[in-house]
GROMACS .gro file of C-alpha atoms in nm:
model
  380
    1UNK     CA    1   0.000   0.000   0.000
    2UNK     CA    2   0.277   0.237   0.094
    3UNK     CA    3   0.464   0.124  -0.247
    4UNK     CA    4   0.156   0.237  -0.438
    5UNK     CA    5   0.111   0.580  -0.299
    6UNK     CA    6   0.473   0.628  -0.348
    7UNK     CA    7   0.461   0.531  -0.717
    8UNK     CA    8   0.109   0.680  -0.839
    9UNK     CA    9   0.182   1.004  -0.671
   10UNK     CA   10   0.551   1.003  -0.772
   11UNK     CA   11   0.707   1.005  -0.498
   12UNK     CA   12   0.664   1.336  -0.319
   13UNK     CA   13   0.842   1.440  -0.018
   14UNK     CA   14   0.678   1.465   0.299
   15UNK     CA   15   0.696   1.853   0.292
   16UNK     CA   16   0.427   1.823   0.028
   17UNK     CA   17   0.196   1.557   0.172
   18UNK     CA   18  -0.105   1.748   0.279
   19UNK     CA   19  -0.495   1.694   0.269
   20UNK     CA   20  -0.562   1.787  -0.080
   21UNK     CA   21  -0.225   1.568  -0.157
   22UNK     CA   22  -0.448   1.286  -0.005
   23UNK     CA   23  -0.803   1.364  -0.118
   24UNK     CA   24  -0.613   1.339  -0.529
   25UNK     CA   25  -0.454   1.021  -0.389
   26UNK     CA   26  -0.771   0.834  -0.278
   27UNK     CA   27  -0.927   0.971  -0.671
   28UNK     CA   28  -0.674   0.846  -0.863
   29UNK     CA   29  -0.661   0.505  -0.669
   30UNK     CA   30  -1.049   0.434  -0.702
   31UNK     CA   31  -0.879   0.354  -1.067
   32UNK     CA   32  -0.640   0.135  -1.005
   33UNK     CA   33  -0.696  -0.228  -1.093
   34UNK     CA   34  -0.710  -0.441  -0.773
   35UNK     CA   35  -0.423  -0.654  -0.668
   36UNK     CA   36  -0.195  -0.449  -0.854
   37UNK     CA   37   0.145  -0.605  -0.731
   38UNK     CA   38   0.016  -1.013  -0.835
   39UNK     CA   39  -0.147  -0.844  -1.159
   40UNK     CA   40   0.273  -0.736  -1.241
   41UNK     CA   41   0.429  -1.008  -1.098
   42UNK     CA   42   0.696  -1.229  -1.260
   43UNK     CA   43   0.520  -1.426  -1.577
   44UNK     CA   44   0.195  -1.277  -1.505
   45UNK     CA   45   0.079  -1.076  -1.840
   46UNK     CA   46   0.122  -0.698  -1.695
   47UNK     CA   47   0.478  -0.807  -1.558
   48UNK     CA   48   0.689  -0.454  -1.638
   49UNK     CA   49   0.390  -0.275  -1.672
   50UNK     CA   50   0.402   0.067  -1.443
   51UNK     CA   51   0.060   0.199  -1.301
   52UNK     CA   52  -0.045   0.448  -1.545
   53UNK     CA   53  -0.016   0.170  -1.814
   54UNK     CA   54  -0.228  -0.084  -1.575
   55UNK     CA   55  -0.502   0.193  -1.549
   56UNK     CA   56  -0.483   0.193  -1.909
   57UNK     CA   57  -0.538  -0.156  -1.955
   58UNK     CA   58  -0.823  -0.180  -1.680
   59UNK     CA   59  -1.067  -0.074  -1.944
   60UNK     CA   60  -0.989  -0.268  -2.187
   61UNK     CA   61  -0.950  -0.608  -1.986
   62UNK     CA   62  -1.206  -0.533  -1.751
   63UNK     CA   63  -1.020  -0.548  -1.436
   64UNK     CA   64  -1.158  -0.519  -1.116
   65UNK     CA   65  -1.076  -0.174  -0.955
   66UNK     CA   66  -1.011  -0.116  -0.605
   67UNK     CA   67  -1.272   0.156  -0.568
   68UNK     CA   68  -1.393   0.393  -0.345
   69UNK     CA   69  -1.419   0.179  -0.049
   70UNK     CA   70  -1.108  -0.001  -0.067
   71UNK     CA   71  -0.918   0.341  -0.148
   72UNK     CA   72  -1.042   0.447   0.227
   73UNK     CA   73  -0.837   0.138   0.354
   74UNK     CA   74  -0.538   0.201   0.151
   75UNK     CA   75  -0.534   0.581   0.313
   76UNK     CA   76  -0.607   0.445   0.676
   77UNK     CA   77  -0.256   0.198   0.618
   78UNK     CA   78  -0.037   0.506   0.477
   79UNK     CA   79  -0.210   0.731   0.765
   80UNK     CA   80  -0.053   0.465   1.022
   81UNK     CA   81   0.298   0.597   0.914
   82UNK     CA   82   0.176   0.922   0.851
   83UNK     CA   83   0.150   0.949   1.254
   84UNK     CA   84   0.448   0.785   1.334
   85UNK     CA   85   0.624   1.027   1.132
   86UNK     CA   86   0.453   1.301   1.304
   87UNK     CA   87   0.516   1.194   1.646
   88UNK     CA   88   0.909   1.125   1.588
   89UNK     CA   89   0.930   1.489   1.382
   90UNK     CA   90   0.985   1.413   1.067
   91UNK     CA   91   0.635   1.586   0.962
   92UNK     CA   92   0.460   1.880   1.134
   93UNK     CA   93   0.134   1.722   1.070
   94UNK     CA   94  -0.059   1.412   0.987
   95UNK     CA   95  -0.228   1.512   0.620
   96UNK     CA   96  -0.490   1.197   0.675
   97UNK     CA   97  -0.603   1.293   1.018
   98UNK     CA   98  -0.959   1.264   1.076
   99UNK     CA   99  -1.028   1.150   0.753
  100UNK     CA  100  -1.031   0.747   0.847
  101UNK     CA  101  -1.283   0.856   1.089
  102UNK     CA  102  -1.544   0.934   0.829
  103UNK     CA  103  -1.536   0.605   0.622
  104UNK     CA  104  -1.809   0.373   0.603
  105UNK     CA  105  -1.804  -0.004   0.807
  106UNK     CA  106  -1.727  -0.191   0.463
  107UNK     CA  107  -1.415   0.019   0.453
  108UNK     CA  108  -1.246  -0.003   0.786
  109UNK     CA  109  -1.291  -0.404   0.775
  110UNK     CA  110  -0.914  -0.515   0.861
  111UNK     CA  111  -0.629  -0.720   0.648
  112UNK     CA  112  -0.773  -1.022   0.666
  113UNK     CA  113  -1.113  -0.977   0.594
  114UNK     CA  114  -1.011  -0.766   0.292
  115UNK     CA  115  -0.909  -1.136   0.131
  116UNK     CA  116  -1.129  -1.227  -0.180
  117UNK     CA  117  -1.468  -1.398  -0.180
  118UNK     CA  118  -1.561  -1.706  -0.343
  119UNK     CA  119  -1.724  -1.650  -0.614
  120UNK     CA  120  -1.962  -1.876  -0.792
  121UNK     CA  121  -1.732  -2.090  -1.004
  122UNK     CA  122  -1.551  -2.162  -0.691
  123UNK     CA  123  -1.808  -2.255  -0.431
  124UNK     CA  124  -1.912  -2.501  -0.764
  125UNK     CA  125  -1.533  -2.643  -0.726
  126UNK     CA  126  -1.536  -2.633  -0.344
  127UNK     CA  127  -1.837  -2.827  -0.318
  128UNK     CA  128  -1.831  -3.072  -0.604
  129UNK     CA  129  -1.632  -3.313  -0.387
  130UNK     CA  130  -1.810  -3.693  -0.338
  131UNK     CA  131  -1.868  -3.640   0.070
  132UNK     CA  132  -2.095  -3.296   0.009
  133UNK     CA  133  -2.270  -3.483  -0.325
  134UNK     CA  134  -2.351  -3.840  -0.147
  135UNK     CA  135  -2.355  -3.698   0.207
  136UNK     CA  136  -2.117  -3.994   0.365
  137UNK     CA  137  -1.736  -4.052   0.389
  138UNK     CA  138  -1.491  -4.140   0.174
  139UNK     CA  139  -1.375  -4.502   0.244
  140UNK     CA  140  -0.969  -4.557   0.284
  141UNK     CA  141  -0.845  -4.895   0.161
  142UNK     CA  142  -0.851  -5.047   0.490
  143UNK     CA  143  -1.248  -4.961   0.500
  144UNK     CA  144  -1.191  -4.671   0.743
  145UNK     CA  145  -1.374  -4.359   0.677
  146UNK     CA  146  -1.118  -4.059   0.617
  147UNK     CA  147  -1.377  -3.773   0.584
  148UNK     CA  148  -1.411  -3.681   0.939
  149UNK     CA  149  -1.766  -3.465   1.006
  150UNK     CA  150  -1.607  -3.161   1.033
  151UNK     CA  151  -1.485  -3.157   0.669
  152UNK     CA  152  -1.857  -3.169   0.606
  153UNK     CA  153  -1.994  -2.925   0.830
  154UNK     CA  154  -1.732  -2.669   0.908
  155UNK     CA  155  -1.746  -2.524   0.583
  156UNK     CA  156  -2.095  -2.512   0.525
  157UNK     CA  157  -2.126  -2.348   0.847
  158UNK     CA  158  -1.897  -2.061   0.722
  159UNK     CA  159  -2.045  -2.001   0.415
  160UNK     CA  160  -2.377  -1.979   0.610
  161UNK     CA  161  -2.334  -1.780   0.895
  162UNK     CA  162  -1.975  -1.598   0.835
  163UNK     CA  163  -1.809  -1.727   1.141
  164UNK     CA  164  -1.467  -1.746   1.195
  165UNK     CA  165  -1.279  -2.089   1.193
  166UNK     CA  166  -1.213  -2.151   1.522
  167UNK     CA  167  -1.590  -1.988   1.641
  168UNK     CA  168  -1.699  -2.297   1.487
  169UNK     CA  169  -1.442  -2.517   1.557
  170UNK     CA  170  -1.458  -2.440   1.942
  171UNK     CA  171  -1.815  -2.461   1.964
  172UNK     CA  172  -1.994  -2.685   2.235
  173UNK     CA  173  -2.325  -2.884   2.157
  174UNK     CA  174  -2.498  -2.659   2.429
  175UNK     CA  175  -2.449  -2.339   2.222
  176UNK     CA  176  -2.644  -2.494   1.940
  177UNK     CA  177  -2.986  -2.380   2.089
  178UNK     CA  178  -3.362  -2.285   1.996
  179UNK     CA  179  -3.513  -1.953   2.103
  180UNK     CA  180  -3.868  -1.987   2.282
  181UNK     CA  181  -4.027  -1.878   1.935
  182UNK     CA  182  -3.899  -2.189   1.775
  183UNK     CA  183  -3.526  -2.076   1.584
  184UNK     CA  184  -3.231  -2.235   1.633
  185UNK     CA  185  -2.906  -2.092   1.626
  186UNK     CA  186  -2.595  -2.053   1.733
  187UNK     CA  187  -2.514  -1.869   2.048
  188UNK     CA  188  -2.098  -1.735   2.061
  189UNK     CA  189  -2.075  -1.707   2.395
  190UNK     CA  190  -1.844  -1.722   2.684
  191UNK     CA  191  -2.118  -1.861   2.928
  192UNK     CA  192  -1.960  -2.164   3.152
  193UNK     CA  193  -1.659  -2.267   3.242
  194UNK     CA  194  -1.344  -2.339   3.087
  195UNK     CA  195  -1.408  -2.052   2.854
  196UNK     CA  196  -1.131  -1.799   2.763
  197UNK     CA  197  -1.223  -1.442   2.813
  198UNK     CA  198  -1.184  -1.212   2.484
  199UNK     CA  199  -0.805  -1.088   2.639
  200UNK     CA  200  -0.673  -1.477   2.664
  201UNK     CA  201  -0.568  -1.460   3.065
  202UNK     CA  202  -0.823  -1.709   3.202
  203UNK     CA  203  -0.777  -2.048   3.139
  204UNK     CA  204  -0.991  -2.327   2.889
  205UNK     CA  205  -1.031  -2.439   2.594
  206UNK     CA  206  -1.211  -2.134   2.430
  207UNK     CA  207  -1.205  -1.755   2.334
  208UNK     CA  208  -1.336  -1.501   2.113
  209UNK     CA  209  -1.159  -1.278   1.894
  210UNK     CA  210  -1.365  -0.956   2.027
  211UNK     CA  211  -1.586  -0.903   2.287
  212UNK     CA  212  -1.830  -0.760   2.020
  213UNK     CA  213  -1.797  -1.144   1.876
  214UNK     CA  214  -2.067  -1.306   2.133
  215UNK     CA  215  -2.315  -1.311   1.956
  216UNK     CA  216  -2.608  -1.525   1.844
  217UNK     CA  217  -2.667  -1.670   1.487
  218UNK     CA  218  -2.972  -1.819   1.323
  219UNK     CA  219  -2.924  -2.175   1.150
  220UNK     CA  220  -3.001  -2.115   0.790
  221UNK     CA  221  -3.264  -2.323   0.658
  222UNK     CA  222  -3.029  -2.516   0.473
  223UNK     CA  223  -2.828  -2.600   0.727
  224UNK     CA  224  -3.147  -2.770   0.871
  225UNK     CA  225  -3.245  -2.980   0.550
  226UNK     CA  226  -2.870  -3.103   0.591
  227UNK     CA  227  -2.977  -3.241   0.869
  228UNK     CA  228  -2.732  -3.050   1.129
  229UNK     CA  229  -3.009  -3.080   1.374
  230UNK     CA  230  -2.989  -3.465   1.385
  231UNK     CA  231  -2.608  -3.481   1.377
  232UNK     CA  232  -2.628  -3.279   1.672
  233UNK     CA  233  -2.847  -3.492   1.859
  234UNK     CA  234  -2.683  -3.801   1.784
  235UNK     CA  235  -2.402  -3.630   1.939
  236UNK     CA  236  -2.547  -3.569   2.239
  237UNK     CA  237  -2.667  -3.903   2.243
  238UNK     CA  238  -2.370  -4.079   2.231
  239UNK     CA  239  -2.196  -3.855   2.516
  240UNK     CA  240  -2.019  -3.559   2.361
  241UNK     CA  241  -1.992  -3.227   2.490
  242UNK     CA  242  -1.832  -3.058   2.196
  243UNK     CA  243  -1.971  -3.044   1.835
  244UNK     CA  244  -1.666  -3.112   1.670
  245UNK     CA  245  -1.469  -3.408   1.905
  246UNK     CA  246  -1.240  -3.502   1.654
  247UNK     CA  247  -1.048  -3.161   1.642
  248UNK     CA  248  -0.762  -3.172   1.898
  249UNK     CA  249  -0.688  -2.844   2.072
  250UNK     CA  250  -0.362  -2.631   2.049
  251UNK     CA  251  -0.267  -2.381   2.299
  252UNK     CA  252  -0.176  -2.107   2.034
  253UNK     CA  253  -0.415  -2.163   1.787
  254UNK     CA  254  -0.725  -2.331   1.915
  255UNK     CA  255  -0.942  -2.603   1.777
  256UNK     CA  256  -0.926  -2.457   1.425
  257UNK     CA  257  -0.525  -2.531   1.329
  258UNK     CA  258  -0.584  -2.875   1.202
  259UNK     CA  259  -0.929  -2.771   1.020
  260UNK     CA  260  -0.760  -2.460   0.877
  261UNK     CA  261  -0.412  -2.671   0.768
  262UNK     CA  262  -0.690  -2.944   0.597
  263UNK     CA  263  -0.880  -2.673   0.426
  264UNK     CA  264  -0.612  -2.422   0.298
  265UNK     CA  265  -0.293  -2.618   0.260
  266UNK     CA  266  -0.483  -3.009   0.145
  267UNK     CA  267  -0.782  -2.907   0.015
  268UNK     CA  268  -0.749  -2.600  -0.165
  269UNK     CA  269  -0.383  -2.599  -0.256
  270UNK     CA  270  -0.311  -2.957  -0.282
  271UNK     CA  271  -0.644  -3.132  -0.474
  272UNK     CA  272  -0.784  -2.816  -0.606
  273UNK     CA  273  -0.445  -2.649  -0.702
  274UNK     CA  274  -0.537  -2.288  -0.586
  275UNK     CA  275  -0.257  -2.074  -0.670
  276UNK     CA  276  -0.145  -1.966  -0.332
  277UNK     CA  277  -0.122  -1.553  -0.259
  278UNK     CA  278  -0.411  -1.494  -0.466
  279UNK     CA  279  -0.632  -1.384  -0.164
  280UNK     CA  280  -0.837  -1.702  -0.162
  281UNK     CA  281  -0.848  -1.915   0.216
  282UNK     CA  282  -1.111  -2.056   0.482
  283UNK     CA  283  -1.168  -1.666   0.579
  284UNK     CA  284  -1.314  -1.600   0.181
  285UNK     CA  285  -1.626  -1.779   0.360
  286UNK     CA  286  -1.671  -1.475   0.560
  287UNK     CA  287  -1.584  -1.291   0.271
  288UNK     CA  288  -1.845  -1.445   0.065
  289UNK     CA  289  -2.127  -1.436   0.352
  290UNK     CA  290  -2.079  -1.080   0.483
  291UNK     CA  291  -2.079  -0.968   0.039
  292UNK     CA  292  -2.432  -1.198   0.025
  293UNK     CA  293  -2.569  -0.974   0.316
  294UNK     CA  294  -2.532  -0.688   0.122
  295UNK     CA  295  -2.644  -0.769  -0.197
  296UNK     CA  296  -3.021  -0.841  -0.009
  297UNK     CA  297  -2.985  -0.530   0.127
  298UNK     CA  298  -2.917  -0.633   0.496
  299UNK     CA  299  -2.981  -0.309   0.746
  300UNK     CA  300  -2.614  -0.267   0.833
  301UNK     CA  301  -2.685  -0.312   1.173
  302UNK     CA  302  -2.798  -0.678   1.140
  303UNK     CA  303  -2.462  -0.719   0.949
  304UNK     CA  304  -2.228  -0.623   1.187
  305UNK     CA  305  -2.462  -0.821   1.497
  306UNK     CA  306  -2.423  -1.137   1.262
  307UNK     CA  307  -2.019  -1.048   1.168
  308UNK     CA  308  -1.945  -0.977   1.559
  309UNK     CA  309  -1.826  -0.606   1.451
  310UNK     CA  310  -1.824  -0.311   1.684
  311UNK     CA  311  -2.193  -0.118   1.593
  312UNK     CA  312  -2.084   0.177   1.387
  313UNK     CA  313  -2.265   0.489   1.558
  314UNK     CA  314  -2.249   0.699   1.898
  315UNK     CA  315  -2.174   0.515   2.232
  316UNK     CA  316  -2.506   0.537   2.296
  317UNK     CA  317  -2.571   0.387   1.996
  318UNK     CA  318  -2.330   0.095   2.084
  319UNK     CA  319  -2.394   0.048   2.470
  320UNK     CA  320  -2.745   0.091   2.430
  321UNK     CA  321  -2.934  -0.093   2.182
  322UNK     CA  322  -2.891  -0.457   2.222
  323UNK     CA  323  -2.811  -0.658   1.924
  324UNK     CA  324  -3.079  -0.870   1.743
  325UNK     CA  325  -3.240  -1.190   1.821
  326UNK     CA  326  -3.197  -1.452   1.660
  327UNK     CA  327  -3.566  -1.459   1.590
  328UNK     CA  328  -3.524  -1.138   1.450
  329UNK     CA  329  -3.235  -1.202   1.193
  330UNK     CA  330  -3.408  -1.583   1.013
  331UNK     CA  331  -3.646  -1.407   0.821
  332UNK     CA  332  -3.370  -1.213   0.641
  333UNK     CA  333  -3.093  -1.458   0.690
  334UNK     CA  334  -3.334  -1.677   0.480
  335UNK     CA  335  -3.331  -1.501   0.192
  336UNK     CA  336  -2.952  -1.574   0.136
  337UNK     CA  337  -2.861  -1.835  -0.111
  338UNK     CA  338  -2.513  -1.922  -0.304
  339UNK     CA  339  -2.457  -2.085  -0.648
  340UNK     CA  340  -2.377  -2.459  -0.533
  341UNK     CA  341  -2.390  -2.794  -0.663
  342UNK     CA  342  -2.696  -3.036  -0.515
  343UNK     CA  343  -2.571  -3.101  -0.131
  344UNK     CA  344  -2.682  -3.429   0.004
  345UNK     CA  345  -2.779  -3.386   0.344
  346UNK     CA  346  -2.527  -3.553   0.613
  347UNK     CA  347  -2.592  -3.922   0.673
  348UNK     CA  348  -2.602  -3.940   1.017
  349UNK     CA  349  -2.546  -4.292   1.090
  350UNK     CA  350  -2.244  -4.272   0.812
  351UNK     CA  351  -2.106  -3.933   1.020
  352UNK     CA  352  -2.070  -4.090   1.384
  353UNK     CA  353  -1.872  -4.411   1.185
  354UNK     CA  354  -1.660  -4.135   1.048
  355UNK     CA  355  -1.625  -3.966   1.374
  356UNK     CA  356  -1.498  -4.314   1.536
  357UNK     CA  357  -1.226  -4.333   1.317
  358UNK     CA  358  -1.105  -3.989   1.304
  359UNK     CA  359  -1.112  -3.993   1.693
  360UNK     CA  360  -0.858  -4.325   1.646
  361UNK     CA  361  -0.630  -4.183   1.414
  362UNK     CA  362  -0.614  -3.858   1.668
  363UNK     CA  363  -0.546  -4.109   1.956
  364UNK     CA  364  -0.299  -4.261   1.748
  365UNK     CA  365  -0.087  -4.009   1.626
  366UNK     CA  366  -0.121  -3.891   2.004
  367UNK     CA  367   0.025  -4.199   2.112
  368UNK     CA  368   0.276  -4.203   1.866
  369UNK     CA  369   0.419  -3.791   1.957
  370UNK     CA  370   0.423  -3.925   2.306
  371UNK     CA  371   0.675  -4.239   2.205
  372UNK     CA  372   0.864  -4.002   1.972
  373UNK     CA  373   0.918  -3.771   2.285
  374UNK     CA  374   1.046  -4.015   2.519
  375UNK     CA  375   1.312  -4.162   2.280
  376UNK     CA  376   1.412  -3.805   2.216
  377UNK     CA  377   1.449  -3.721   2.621
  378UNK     CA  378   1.631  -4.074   2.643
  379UNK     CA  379   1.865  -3.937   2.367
  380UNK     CA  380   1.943  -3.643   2.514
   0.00000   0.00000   0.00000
């Protein structure tokens, strides 16, 4: 970001960086074709192009521009050394003060939610694979089933209620719940104990990013004809606290490390051959959701209850009015739907097979760090 302001304003000193300086800057970069740096990169087909000739071409080829709303981001990053340089004295004055202030929720949204969506060609890809079409496991040669649930559910959970990856991998079978009018949904919480409050110090198993993050979501309809509801009761059945069991727990990142390392690193880089760097991950889910919201026209209030942002507004705005139900958010919620293939629902019977033997091979490789551990303390 701080490369591109350098280069489409050409380089000015500092001595001439001041408001107007930066109201030009954010015009001039609504133009700019998205991604600019990976558009030039080595063998890609603007490599050695400079800017002015990628604005050029943006026409032609139809780029996507970064906009109005992502130019607001760009001038909060350069403001951030912008400040710095004020404080240590190298400028008299910060030229973008104030000015991040005035911009719009979709354009403060931080790094990593700025990563791309999926679009519709790639949720197709994404869920084309045989445990979404026939709703049961792939079978290994030695007739064990190597689709654990969560390869089934997690994602469909993102893409239908914009959670983060370890909200839903963290989550306990009592914070699926139904409201006394009848919808169920899923409570973020930090009710109970073992819980992890949103600054880390206490102890457990389980945190939130924000404390704006508890929240509650209602279960798309979908999610219901997939038959969620009756993998969670089978669950309960069978004596499990937590709706994902099979997903060990590290102390750094939470439940979600193995899910995310399956998703982004086997899944999407190793059998669909994602070109790593271009934006895509697990996150695009939230990506993808939170972009569905708005094209129904969701108030933006609901949208930041449901994405577990900070109300945009007045404190009394924020500390006052208590964020929706989740009786209140199904009606809209409903109306969301994506471009996928036919989803089987989840064969429940199939799932808590699959859930045996992904709890063995966890137990297993366990058991096998453990032996590694004590030959290596014997060694030493």
């Amino acid at each position: 970001m701080h490369g591109l302001f350098i280069e489409l304003m050409c380089d000015p000193v500092l001595g001439d960086i001041d408001r107007e300086l930066v109201r030009e800057y954010m015009e001039r970069l609504a133009g700019v074709p998205h991604d600019s740096n990976r558009l030039r990169g080595p063998g890609k087909k603007y490599h050695g192009v400079d800017i002015q000739g990628l604005i050029k071409a943006a026409g032609t080829d139809r780029l996507e521009l970064i906009g109005p709303g992502r130019a607001g981001r760009y001038v909060q990053k350069i403001g951030e050394a912008f400040k710095w340089a004020t404080k240590s004295g190298y400028m008299r004055d910060d030229p973008t003060a104030g000015m991040v202030a005035t911009l719009g929720p979709s354009e403060k949204v931080k790094d990593q939610d700025k990563r791309q969506l999926f679009d519709s060609a790639m949720l197709l890809r994404i869920f084309a694979q045989n445990w979404w079409r026939n709703g049961r496991s792939e079978l290994a040669a030695n007739g064990e089933r190597k689709t654990a649930p969560y390869k089934y559910w997690i994602p469909l959970l993102a893409l239908y209620t914009g959670a983060r990856l370890n909200e839903l991998a963290q989550l306990y079978l009592g914070d699926v719940r139904r409201s006394e009018a009848g919808t169920w949904h899923l409570d973020f919480n930090l009710d109970g104990e073992g819980k992890i409050d949103p600054s880390g110090k206490k102890g457990g198993d389980k945190r939130l990013k924000t404390i704006n993050a508890q929240r509650v979501i209602a279960l798309h309809p979908e999610l219901i004809r997939m038959g969620f509801l009756e993998y969670v009761t089978a669950l309960r059945d069978a004596g499990h606290s937590r709706l994902f069991p099979e997903l060990g727990h590290d102390k750094e990142k939470g439940y979600g490390k193995i899910a995310g390392q399956w998703f982004n690193e086997h899944f999407l880089d190793g059998k669909l051959k994602i070109e790593r760097g271009v934006g895509l991950s697990f996150h695009s889910f939230r990506h993808t959701f939170l972009t569905a919201c708005d094209r129904i026209d969701m108030p933006d209030r609901m949208r930041d209850d449901l994405a577990g942002h900070a109300p945009v507004g007045s404190t009394g705005h924020s500390t006052y009015i208590k964020a929706r139900l989740a009786d209140e958010h199904i009606a809209t919620l409903s109306r969301l739907s994506f471009v996928l293939p036919e989803i089987a629902p989840f064969h429940t019977a199939d799932g808590m097979r699959a859930l045996l033997d992904a709890m063995k091979r966890r137990g297993n490789l366990a058991q096998l760090k453990a032996r590694r551990a004590k030959i290596a303390a014997k060694a030493s």
